[in-house]
PDB file of C-alpha atoms and ligand atoms in Angstrom:
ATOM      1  CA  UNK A 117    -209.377  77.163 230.877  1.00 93.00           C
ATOM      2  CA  UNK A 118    -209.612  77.004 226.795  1.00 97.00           C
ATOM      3  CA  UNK A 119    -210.316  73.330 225.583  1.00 98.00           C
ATOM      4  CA  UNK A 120    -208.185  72.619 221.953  1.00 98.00           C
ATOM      5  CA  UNK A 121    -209.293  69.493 220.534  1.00 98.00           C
ATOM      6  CA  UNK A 122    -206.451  68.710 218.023  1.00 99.00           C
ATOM      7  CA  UNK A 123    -206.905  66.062 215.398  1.00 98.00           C
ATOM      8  CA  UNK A 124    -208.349  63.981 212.180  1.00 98.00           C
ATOM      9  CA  UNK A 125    -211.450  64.905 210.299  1.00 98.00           C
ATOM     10  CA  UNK A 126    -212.411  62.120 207.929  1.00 98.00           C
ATOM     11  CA  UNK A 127    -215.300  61.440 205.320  1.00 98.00           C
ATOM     12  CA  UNK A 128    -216.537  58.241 206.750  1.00 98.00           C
ATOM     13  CA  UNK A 129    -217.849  55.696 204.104  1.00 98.00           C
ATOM     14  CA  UNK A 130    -219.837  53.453 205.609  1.00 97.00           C
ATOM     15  CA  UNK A 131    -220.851  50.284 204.452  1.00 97.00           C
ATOM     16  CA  UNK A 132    -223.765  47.753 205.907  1.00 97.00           C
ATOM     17  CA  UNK A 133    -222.682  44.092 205.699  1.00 97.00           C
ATOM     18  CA  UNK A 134    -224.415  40.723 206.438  1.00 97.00           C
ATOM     19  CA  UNK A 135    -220.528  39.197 207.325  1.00 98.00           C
ATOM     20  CA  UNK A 136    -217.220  41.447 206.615  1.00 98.00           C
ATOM     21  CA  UNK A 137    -215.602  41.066 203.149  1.00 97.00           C
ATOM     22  CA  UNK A 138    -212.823  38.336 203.065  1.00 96.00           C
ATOM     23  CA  UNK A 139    -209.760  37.373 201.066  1.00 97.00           C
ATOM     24  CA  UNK A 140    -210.690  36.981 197.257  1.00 98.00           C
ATOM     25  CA  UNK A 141    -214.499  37.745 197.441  1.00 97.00           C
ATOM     26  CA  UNK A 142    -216.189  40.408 196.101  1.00 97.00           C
ATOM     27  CA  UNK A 143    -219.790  41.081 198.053  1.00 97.00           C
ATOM     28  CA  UNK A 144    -222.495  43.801 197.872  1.00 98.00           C
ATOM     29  CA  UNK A 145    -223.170  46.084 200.639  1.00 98.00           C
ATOM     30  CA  UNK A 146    -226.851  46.285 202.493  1.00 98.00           C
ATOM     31  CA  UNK A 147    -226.807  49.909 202.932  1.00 97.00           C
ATOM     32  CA  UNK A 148    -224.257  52.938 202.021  1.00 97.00           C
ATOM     33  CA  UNK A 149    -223.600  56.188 204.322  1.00 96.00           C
ATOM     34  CA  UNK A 150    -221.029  58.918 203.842  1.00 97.00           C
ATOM     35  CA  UNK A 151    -220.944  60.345 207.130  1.00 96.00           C
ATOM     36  CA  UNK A 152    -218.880  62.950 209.130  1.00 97.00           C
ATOM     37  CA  UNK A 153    -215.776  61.130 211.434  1.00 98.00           C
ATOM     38  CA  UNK A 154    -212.182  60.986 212.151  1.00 98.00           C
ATOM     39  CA  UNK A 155    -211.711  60.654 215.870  1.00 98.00           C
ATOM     40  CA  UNK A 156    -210.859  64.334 216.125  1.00 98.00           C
ATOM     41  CA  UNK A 157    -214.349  65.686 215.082  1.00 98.00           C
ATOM     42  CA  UNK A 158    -216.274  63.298 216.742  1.00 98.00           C
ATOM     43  CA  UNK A 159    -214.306  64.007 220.161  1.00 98.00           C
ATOM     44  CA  UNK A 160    -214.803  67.645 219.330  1.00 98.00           C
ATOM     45  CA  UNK A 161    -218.901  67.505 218.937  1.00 98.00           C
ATOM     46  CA  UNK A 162    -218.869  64.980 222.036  1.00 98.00           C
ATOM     47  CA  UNK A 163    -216.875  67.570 224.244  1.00 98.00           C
ATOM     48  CA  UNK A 164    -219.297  70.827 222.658  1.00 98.00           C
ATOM     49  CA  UNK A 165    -222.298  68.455 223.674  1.00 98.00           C
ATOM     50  CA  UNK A 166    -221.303  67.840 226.754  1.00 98.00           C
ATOM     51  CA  UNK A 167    -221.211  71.918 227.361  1.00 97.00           C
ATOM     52  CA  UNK A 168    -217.742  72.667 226.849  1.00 97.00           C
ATOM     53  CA  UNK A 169    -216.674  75.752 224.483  1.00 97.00           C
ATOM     54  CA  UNK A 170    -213.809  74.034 221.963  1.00 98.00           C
ATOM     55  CA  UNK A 171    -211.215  75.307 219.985  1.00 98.00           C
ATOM     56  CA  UNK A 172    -210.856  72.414 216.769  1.00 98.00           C
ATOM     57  CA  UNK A 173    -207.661  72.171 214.809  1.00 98.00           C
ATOM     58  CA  UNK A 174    -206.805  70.380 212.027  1.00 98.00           C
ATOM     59  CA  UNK A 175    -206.317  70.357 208.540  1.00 98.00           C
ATOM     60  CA  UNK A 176    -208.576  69.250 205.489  1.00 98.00           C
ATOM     61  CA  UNK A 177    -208.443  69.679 201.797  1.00 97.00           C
ATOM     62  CA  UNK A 178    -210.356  71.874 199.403  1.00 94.00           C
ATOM     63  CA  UNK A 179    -213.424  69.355 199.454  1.00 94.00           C
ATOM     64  CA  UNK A 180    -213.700  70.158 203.268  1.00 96.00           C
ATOM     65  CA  UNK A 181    -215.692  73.198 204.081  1.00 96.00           C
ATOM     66  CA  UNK A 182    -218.718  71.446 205.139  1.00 97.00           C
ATOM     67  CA  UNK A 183    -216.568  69.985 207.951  1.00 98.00           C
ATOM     68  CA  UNK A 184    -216.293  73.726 208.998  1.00 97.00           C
ATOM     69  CA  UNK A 185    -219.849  74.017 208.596  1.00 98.00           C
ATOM     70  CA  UNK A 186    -220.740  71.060 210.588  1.00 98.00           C
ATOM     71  CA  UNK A 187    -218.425  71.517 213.524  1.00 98.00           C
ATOM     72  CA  UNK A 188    -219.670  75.547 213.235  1.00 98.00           C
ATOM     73  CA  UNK A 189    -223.251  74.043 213.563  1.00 98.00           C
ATOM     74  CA  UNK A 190    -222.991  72.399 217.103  1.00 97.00           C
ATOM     75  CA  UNK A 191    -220.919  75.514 218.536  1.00 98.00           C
ATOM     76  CA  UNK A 192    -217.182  74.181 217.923  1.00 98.00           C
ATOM     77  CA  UNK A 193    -214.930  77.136 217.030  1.00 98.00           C
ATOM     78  CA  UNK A 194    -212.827  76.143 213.409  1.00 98.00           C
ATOM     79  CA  UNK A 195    -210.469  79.192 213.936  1.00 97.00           C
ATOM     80  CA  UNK A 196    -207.269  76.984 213.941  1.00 98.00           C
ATOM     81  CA  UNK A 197    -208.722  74.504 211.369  1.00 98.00           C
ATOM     82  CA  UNK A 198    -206.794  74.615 207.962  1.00 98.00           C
ATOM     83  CA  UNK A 199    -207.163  73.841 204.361  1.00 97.00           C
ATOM     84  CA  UNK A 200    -204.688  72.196 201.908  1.00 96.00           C
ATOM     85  CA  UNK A 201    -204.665  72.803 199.028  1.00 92.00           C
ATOM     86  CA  UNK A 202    -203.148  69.355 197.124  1.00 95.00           C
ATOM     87  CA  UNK A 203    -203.942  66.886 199.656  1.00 96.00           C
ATOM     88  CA  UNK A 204    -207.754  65.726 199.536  1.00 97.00           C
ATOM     89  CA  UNK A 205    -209.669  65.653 203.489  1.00 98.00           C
ATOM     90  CA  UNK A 206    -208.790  62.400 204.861  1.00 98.00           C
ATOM     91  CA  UNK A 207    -211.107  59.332 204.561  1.00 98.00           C
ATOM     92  CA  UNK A 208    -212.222  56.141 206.594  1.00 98.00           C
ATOM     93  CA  UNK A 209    -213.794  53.037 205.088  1.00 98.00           C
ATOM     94  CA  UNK A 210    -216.257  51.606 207.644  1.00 97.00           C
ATOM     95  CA  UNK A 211    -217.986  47.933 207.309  1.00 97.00           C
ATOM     96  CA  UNK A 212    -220.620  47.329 209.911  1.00 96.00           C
ATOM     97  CA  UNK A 213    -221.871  44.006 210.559  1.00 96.00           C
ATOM     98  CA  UNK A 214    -224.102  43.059 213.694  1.00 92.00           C
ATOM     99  CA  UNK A 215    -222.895  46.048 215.552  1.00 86.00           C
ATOM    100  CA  UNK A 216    -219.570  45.573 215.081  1.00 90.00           C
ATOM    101  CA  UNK A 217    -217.334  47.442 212.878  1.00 93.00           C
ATOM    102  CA  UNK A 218    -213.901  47.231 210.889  1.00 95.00           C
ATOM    103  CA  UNK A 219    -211.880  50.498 209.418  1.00 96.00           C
ATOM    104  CA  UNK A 220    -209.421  51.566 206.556  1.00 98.00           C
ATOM    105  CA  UNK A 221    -208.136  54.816 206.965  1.00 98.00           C
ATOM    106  CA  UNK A 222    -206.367  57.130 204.359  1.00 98.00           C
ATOM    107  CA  UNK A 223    -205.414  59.893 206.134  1.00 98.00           C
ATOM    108  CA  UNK A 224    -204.848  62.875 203.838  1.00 98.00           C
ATOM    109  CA  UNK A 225    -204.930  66.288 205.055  1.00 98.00           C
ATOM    110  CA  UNK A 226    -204.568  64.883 208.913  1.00 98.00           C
ATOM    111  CA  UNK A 227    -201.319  63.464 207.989  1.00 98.00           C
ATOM    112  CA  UNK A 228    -199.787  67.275 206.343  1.00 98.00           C
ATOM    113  CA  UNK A 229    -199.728  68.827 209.718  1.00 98.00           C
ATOM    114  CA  UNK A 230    -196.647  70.220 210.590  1.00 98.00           C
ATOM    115  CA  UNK A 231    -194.500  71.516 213.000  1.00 98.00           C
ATOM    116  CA  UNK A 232    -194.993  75.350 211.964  1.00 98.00           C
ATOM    117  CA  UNK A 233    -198.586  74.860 212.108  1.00 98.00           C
ATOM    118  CA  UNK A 234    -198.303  73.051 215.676  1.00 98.00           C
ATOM    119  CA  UNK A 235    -196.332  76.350 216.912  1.00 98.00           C
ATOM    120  CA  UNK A 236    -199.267  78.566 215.512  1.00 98.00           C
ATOM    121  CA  UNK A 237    -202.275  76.951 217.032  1.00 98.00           C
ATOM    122  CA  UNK A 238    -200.284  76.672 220.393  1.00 98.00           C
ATOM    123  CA  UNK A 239    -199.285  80.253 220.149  1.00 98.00           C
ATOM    124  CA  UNK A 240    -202.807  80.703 220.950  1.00 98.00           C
ATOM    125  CA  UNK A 241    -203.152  78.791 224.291  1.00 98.00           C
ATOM    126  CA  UNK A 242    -201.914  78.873 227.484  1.00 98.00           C
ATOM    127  CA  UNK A 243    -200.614  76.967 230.880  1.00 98.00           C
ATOM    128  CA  UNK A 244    -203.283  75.298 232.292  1.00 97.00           C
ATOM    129  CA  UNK A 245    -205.339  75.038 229.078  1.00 98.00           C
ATOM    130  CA  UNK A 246    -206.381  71.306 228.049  1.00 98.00           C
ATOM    131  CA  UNK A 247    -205.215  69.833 224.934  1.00 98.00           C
ATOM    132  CA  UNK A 248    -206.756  66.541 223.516  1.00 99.00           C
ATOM    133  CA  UNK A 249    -205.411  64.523 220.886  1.00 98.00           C
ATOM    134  CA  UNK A 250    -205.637  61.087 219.137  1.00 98.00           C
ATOM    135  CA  UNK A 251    -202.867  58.846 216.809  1.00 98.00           C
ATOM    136  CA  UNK A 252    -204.479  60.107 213.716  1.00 98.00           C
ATOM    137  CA  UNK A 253    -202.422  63.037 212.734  1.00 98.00           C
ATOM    138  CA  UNK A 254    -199.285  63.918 212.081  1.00 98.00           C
ATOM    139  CA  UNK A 255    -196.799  65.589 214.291  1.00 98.00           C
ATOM    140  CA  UNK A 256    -197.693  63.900 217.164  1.00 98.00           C
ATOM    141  CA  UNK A 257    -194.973  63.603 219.438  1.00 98.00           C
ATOM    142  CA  UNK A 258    -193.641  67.027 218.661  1.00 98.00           C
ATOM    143  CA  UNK A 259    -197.464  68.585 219.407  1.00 98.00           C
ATOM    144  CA  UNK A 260    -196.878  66.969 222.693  1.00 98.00           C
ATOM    145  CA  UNK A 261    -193.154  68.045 223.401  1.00 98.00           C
ATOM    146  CA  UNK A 262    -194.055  71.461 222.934  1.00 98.00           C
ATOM    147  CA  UNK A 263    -197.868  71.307 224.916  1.00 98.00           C
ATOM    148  CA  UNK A 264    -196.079  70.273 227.720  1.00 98.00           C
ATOM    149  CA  UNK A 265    -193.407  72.650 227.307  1.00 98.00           C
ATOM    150  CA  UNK A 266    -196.257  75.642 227.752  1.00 98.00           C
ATOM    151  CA  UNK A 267    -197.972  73.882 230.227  1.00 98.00           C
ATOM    152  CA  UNK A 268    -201.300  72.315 228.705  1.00 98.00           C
ATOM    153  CA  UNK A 269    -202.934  69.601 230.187  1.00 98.00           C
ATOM    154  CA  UNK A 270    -202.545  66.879 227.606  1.00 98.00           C
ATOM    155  CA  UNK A 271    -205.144  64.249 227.214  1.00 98.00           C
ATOM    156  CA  UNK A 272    -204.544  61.373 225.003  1.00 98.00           C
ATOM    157  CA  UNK A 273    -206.828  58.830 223.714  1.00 98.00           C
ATOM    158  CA  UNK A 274    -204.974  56.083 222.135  1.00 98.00           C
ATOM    159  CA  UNK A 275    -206.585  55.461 219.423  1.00 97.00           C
ATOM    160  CA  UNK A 276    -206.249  53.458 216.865  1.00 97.00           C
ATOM    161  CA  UNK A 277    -203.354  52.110 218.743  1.00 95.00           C
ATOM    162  CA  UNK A 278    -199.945  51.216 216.886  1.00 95.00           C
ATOM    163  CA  UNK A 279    -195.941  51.362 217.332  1.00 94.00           C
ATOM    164  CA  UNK A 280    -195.670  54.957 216.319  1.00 96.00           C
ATOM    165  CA  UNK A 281    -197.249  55.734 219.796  1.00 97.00           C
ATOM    166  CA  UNK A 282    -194.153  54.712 221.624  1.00 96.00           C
ATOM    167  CA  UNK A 283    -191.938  57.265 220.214  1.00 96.00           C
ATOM    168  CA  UNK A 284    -194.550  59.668 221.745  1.00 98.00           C
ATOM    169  CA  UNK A 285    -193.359  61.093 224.753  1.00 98.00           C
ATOM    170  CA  UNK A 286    -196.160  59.513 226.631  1.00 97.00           C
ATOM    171  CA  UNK A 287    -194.606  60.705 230.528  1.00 97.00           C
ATOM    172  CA  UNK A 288    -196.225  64.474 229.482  1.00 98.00           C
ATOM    173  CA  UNK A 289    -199.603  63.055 229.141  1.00 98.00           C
ATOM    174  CA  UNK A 290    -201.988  63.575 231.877  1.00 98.00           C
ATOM    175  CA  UNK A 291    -204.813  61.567 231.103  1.00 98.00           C
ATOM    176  CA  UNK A 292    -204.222  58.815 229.003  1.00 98.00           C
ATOM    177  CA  UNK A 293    -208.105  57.059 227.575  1.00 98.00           C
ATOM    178  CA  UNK A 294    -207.873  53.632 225.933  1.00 98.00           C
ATOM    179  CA  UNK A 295    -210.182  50.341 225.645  1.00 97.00           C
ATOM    180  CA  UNK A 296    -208.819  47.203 226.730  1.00 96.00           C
ATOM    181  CA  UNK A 297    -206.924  45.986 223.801  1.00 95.00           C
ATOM    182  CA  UNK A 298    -205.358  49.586 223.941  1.00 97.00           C
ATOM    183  CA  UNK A 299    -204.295  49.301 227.313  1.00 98.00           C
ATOM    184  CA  UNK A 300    -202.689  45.934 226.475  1.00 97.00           C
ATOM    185  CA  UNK A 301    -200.313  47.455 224.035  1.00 96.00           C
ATOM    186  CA  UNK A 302    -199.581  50.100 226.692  1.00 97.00           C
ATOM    187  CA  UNK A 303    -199.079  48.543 228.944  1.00 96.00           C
ATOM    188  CA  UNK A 304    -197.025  45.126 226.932  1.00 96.00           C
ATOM    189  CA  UNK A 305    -199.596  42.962 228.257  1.00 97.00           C
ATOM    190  CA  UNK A 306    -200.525  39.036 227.439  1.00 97.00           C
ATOM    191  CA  UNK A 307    -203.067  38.676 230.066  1.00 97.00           C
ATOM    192  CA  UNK A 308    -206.519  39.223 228.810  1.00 96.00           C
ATOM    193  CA  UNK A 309    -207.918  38.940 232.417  1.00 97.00           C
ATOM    194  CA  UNK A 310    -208.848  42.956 233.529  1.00 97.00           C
ATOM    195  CA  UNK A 311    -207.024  42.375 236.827  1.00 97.00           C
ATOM    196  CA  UNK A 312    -203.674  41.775 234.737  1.00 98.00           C
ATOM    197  CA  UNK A 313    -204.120  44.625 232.569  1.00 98.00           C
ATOM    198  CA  UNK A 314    -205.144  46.944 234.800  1.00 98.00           C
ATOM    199  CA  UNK A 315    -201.563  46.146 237.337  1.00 98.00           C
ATOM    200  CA  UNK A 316    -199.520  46.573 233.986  1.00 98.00           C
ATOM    201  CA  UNK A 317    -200.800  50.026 233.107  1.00 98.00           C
ATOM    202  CA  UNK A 318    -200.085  50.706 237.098  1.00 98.00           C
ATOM    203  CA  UNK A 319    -196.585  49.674 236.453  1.00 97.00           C
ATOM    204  CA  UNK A 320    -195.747  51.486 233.130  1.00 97.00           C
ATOM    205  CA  UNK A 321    -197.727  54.904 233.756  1.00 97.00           C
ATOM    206  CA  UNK A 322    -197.542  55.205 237.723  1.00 96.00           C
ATOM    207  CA  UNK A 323    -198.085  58.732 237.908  1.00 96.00           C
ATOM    208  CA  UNK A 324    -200.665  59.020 234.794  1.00 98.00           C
ATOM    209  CA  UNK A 325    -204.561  59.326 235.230  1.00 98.00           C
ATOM    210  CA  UNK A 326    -205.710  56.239 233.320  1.00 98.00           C
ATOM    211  CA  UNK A 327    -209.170  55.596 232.134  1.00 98.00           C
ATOM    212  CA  UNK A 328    -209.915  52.235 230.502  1.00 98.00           C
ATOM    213  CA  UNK A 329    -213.232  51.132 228.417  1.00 98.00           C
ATOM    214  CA  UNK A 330    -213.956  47.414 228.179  1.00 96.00           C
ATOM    215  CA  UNK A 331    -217.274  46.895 226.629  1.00 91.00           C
ATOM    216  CA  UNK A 332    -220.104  45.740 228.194  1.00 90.00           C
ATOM    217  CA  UNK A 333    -217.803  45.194 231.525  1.00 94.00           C
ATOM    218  CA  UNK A 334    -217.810  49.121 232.022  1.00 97.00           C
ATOM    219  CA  UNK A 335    -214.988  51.510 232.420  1.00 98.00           C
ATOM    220  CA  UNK A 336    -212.199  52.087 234.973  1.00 98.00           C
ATOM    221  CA  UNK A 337    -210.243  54.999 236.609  1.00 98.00           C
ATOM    222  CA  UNK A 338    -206.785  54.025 237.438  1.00 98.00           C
ATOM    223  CA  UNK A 339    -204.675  56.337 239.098  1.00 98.00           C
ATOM    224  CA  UNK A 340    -201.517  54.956 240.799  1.00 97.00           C
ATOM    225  CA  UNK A 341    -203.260  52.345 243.743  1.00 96.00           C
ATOM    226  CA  UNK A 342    -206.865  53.978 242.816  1.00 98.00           C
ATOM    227  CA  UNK A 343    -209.124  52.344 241.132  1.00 98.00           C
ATOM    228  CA  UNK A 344    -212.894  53.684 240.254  1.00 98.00           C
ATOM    229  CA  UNK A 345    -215.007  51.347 238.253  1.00 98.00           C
ATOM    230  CA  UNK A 346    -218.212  52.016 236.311  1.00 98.00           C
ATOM    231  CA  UNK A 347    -220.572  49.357 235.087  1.00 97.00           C
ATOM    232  CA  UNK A 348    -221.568  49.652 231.494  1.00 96.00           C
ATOM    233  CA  UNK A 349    -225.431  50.219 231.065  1.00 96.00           C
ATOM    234  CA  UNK A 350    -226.945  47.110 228.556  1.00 91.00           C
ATOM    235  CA  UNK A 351    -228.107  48.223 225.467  1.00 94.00           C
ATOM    236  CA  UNK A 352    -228.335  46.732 221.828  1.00 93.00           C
ATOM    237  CA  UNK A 353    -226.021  47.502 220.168  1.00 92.00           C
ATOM    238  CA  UNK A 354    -226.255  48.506 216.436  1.00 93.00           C
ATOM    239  CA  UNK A 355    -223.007  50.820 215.571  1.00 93.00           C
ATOM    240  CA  UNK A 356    -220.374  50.963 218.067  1.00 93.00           C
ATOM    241  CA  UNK A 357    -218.503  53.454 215.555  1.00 94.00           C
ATOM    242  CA  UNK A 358    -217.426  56.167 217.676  1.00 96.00           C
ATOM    243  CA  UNK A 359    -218.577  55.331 220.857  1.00 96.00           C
ATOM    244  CA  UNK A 360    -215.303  55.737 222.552  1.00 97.00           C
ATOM    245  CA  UNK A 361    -215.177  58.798 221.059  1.00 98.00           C
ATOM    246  CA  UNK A 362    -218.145  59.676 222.942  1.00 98.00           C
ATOM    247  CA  UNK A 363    -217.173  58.290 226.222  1.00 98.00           C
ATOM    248  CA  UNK A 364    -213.800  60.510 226.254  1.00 98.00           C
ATOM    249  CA  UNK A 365    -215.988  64.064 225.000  1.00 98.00           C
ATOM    250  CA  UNK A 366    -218.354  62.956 227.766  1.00 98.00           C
ATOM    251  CA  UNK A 367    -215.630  62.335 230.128  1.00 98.00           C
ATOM    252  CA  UNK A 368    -213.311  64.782 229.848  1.00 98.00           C
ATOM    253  CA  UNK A 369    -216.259  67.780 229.795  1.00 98.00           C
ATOM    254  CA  UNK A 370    -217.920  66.212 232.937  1.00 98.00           C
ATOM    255  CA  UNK A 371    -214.083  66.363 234.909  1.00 98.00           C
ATOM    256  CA  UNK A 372    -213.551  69.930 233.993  1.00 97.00           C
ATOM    257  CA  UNK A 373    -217.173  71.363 234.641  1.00 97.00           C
ATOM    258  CA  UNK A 374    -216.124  69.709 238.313  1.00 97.00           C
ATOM    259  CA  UNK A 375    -217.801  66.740 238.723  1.00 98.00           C
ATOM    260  CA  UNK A 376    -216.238  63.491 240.261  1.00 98.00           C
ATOM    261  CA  UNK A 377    -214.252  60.600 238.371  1.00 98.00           C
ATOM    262  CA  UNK A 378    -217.229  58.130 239.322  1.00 98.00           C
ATOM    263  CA  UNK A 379    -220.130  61.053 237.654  1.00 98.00           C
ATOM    264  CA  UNK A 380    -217.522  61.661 234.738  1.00 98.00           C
ATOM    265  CA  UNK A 381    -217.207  57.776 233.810  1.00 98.00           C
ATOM    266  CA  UNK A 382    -221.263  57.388 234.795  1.00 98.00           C
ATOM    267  CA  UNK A 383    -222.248  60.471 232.385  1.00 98.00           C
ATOM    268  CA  UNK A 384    -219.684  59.184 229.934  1.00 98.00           C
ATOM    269  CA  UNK A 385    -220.946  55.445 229.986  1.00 98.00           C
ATOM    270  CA  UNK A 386    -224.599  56.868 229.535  1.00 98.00           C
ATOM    271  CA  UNK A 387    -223.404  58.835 226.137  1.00 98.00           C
ATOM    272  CA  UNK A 388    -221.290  55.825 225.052  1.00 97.00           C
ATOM    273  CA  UNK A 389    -224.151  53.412 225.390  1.00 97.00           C
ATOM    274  CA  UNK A 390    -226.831  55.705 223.305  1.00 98.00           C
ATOM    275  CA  UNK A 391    -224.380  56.616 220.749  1.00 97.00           C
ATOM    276  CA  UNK A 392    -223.915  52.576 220.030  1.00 95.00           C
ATOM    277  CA  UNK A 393    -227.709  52.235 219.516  1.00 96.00           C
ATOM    278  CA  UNK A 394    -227.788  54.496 216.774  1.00 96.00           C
ATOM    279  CA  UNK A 395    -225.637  54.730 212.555  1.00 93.00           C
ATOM    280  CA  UNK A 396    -222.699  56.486 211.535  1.00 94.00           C
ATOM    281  CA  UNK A 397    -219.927  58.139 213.541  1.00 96.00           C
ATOM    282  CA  UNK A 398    -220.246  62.150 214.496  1.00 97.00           C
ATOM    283  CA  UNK A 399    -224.218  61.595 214.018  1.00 97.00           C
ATOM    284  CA  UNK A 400    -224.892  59.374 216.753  1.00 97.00           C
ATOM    285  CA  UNK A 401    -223.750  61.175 219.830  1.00 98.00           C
ATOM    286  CA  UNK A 402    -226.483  62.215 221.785  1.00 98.00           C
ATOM    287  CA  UNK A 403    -226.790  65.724 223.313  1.00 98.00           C
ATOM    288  CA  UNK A 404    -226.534  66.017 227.090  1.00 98.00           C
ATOM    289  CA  UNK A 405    -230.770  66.063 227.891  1.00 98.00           C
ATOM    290  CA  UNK A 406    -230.560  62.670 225.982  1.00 97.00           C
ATOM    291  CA  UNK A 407    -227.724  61.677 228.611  1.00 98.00           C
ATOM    292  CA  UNK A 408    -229.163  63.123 231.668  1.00 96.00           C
ATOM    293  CA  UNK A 409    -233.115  61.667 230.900  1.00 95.00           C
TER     294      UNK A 409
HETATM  295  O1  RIB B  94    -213.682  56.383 216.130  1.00 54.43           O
HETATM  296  C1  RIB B  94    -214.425  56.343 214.951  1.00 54.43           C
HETATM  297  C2  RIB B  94    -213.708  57.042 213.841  1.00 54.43           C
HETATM  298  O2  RIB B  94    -212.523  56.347 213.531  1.00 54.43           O
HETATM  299  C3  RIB B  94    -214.481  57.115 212.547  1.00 54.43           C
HETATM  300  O3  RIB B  94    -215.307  58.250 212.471  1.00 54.43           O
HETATM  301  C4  RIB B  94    -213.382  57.064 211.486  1.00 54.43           C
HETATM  302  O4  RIB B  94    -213.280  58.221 210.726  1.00 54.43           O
HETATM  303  C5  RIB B  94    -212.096  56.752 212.244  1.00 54.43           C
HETATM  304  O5  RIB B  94    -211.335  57.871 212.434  1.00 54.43           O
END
């Protein structure tokens, strides 16, 4: 089985705040970062970490080679990774404030994929290969429509979450990964209660294997009437950027090297809960001795 992780590569710029910026006030920052992120990336290194070989496509601009470089540098293969050459790499501005976090993207280069360079990267895969993607590139639904079509596996983190992802064709995803206010979306829920959310995602996406994040309450396999839950191991938190990230590399690597749902959400909780104790995005996810000690 080849493993293509298809999706954003941003500059992250990163910004340390004693409260987030409001309406009419201009502030200075504690600290500045620029970082390596966009969803794509960081599910890419989390997946290579975890011990899987990946295939990374995307696109950035001319300013991107040391994306290249950086994926190249923990083992990620860039064959199917473009540049263009008017667009600049796309770009996410982070504030981070007691742990938590609040993000402006500009997309760029992950928004000028198209459907001829869909067809090439999946000319290169095959039925039964796994494909995971996020909402932060364009071509989404068609990238899906044909996956299927060849007979990928499709996994889908739902992230960040917004209307384009119903016009997705969300019945050929296998594995759909989402936190809880994710799932509520998904599954067009008011409840906040777990138990609520968790019977509306049943209802929508019967057939679907579900895996929900929610925070410090853990994580939960939902399958049809199974249910697997994980508690979350208590840590303090100082960046939660890209922890989910984490948590679905970590996942998904730990499922296809053949472990069970409850080892792939306990190894993926451990990565998620280090990478939240540490700065910046693609930086912070630890490497699988830090997971297993
Ligand atoms: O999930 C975290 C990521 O979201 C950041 O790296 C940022 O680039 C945005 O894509």
């Amino acid at each position: 089985m080849k493993v293509l992780s298809f999706g954003s590569l941003n500059f992250d710029y990163v910004y340390e705040m004693d409260h987030f910026v409001q309406a009419k006030e201009t502030i200075s920052s504690l600290h500045y970062s620029r970082n390596f992120g966009g969803k794509g990336l960081n599910q890419s290194i989390a997946l290579a970490k975890a011990g899987l070989e990946v295939y990374h496509a995307g696109m950035v601009g001319l300013d991107g080679q040391a994306f290249i470089d950086y994926l190249q540098k923990y083992g990620v293969k860039t064959d199917y990774l473009t540049k263009n050459e008017s667009l600049a790499t796309g770009h996410a501005i982070i504030q981070v404030c007691q742990g938590e976090n609040c993000i402006i993207l500009h997309g760029g280069a992950n928004e000028a994929i198209d459907f001829k360079q869909v067809d090439e990267v999946l000319s290169h895969f095959e039925k039964g290969d796994l494909l995971l993607i996020q909402n932060e590139i364009s071509s989404l639904a068609y990238l899906i429509e044909r996956a299927h079509e060849k007979g990928l596996k499709i996994a889908f983190n739902v992230a960040p979450m917004n209307d384009k992802v119903f016009q997705y064709p969300l019945s050929f995803i296998d594995y759909l990964i989402v936190n809880e206010v994710e799932a509520k979306g998904l599954g067009n829920c008011d409840s906040d209660k777990i138990e609520d959310i968790i019977t509306s995602l049943q209802k929508a996406y019967p057939q679907t294997e579900i895996v929900m994040t929610v925070g410090s309450r853990g994580s939960y396999y939902i399958h049809g009437q199974e249910l697997v839950h994980q508690e979350a191991f208590v840590v303090q938190a100082k960046d939660t950027t890209a922890a989910g990230d984490t948590f679905t590399g970590f996942f998904l690597a730990t499922l296809f090297q053949g472990s069970t749902i409850q080892k792939a959400l306990q190894v993926a909780s451990k990565a998620g809960s280090i990478a939240v104790t540490r700065n910046g995005a693609a930086q912070s996810i630890p490497s699988i001795e830090e997971v297993k000690n």
